């Protein structure tokens, strides 16, 4: 009988341990900054100095207008992202042109091997410049 009584006594102490109080976590100070988005990869040197004027010609002649909206190109495609709204960085534009992507369920094919390095640099430069025009 004593072991059973001891068990109930310990159980009663454990259950009463909180005393009916709600315990809240204690705030801690964060030192430094927390990243809000993943850092973008650096742009390879061969894609950094594209010619936006040449890129516009590639953009309009290689089918980009069929999928994307970009006011400067007169493009009103709705399959891919609206570039006037998404305003991709150079890093993002180069990455999508090289590797393709899957934004919003629509798959963009990779253009590495289809377009030259210069054409990719030019289109990326054009999209970045044109998407930021008023």
Short mmCIF file of C-alpha atoms in Angstrom, two decimals:
data_model
loop_
_atom_site.label_atom_id
_atom_site.label_comp_id
_atom_site.label_asym_id
_atom_site.label_seq_id
_atom_site.Cartn_x
_atom_site.Cartn_y
_atom_site.Cartn_z
CA UNK A 1 0.00 0.00 0.00
CA UNK A 2 2.89 2.37 0.76
CA UNK A 3 4.36 2.17 -2.79
CA UNK A 4 0.99 3.02 -4.24
CA UNK A 5 0.58 5.92 -1.82
CA UNK A 6 4.08 7.16 -2.67
CA UNK A 7 3.27 6.99 -6.37
CA UNK A 8 0.15 9.10 -5.93
CA UNK A 9 2.00 11.57 -3.73
CA UNK A 10 4.71 12.02 -6.38
CA UNK A 11 2.09 12.31 -9.10
CA UNK A 12 0.21 14.95 -7.10
CA UNK A 13 3.43 16.95 -6.63
CA UNK A 14 4.24 16.75 -10.33
CA UNK A 15 0.77 17.81 -11.40
CA UNK A 16 0.75 20.69 -8.95
CA UNK A 17 4.27 21.78 -10.01
CA UNK A 18 2.99 24.38 -12.43
CA UNK A 19 0.70 25.84 -9.83
CA UNK A 20 -1.82 26.59 -12.55
CA UNK A 21 0.40 29.26 -14.10
CA UNK A 22 1.05 29.66 -17.81
CA UNK A 23 4.73 29.81 -18.61
CA UNK A 24 5.81 32.09 -21.48
CA UNK A 25 9.15 32.02 -23.29
CA UNK A 26 11.65 34.71 -22.43
CA UNK A 27 12.56 37.07 -25.25
CA UNK A 28 16.19 37.02 -26.34
CA UNK A 29 18.18 39.68 -28.11
CA UNK A 30 19.41 38.82 -31.61
CA UNK A 31 22.85 40.15 -32.41
CA UNK A 32 23.34 41.03 -36.07
CA UNK A 33 20.78 40.75 -38.81
CA UNK A 34 18.68 37.89 -40.01
CA UNK A 35 18.54 37.26 -43.76
CA UNK A 36 15.12 37.91 -45.27
CA UNK A 37 15.81 36.14 -48.55
CA UNK A 38 18.42 33.75 -49.82
CA UNK A 39 21.42 35.58 -51.23
CA UNK A 40 21.61 35.60 -54.99
CA UNK A 41 24.55 33.89 -56.63
CA UNK A 42 27.15 36.13 -58.20
CA UNK A 43 26.83 36.81 -61.92
CA UNK A 44 29.61 35.08 -63.92
CA UNK A 45 31.89 37.64 -65.58
CA UNK A 46 30.87 36.67 -69.14
CA UNK A 47 27.25 37.71 -68.41
CA UNK A 48 27.91 41.05 -66.65
CA UNK A 49 28.24 43.50 -69.53
CA UNK A 50 25.48 42.64 -71.96
CA UNK A 51 24.17 45.11 -74.55
CA UNK A 52 20.52 45.93 -73.80
CA UNK A 53 19.86 47.15 -77.37
CA UNK A 54 21.09 43.85 -78.83
CA UNK A 55 19.17 42.01 -76.08
CA UNK A 56 15.89 43.63 -77.15
CA UNK A 57 16.37 42.25 -80.65
CA UNK A 58 17.02 38.75 -79.28
CA UNK A 59 14.09 39.02 -76.85
CA UNK A 60 11.66 39.95 -79.62
CA UNK A 61 12.97 37.48 -82.20
CA UNK A 62 13.52 34.33 -80.12
CA UNK A 63 10.01 33.86 -78.75
CA UNK A 64 10.31 35.55 -75.36
CA UNK A 65 7.32 37.79 -76.13
CA UNK A 66 5.04 34.76 -76.46
CA UNK A 67 5.38 33.99 -72.74
CA UNK A 68 6.35 37.22 -71.00
CA UNK A 69 4.87 40.66 -70.60
CA UNK A 70 7.44 43.41 -71.03
CA UNK A 71 6.06 46.81 -72.02
CA UNK A 72 9.26 48.03 -73.71
CA UNK A 73 9.17 45.05 -76.08
CA UNK A 74 5.43 45.30 -76.72
CA UNK A 75 5.15 41.83 -75.17
CA UNK A 76 1.90 40.75 -73.53
CA UNK A 77 2.47 37.04 -72.92
CA UNK A 78 0.84 35.55 -69.84
CA UNK A 79 2.47 32.12 -69.60
CA UNK A 80 5.59 33.30 -67.76
CA UNK A 81 6.10 36.05 -65.22
CA UNK A 82 5.26 39.65 -66.07
CA UNK A 83 8.78 41.09 -66.18
CA UNK A 84 7.51 44.64 -65.62
CA UNK A 85 6.18 43.46 -62.26
CA UNK A 86 8.85 40.95 -61.19
CA UNK A 87 11.76 43.23 -62.19
CA UNK A 88 14.37 40.46 -62.05
CA UNK A 89 17.91 41.21 -60.97
CA UNK A 90 20.75 40.48 -63.37
CA UNK A 91 21.59 37.39 -61.31
CA UNK A 92 18.01 36.06 -61.55
CA UNK A 93 17.71 36.85 -65.28
CA UNK A 94 21.00 35.10 -66.11
CA UNK A 95 20.07 32.10 -63.96
CA UNK A 96 16.67 31.70 -65.65
CA UNK A 97 18.13 32.07 -69.13
CA UNK A 98 20.85 29.50 -68.41
CA UNK A 99 18.86 26.99 -66.37
CA UNK A 100 15.21 27.64 -67.06
CA UNK A 101 12.75 27.87 -64.24
CA UNK A 102 9.34 26.98 -62.97
CA UNK A 103 7.57 30.11 -61.79
CA UNK A 104 3.85 29.88 -61.23
CA UNK A 105 3.65 26.40 -62.72
CA UNK A 106 4.88 27.42 -66.18
CA UNK A 107 8.23 25.90 -67.02
CA UNK A 108 10.72 28.11 -68.84
CA UNK A 109 13.21 26.06 -70.85
CA UNK A 110 16.94 26.63 -70.40
CA UNK A 111 18.54 28.59 -73.22
CA UNK A 112 22.11 27.53 -72.50
CA UNK A 113 23.18 25.86 -75.72
CA UNK A 114 20.34 27.49 -77.68
CA UNK A 115 21.53 31.08 -77.28
CA UNK A 116 25.17 32.13 -77.28
CA UNK A 117 26.85 33.47 -74.15
CA UNK A 118 26.68 36.96 -75.67
CA UNK A 119 22.96 36.63 -76.47
CA UNK A 120 22.22 35.50 -72.91
CA UNK A 121 24.22 38.43 -71.51
CA UNK A 122 22.41 40.82 -73.87
CA UNK A 123 18.90 39.53 -73.09
CA UNK A 124 19.57 39.61 -69.35
CA UNK A 125 20.86 43.20 -69.58
CA UNK A 126 17.83 44.17 -71.64
CA UNK A 127 15.28 42.59 -69.29
CA UNK A 128 16.87 44.25 -66.25
CA UNK A 129 16.97 47.66 -67.91
CA UNK A 130 13.57 47.51 -69.59
CA UNK A 131 11.72 46.16 -66.54
CA UNK A 132 12.88 49.14 -64.49
CA UNK A 133 11.77 51.83 -66.95
CA UNK A 134 8.79 53.93 -65.87
#
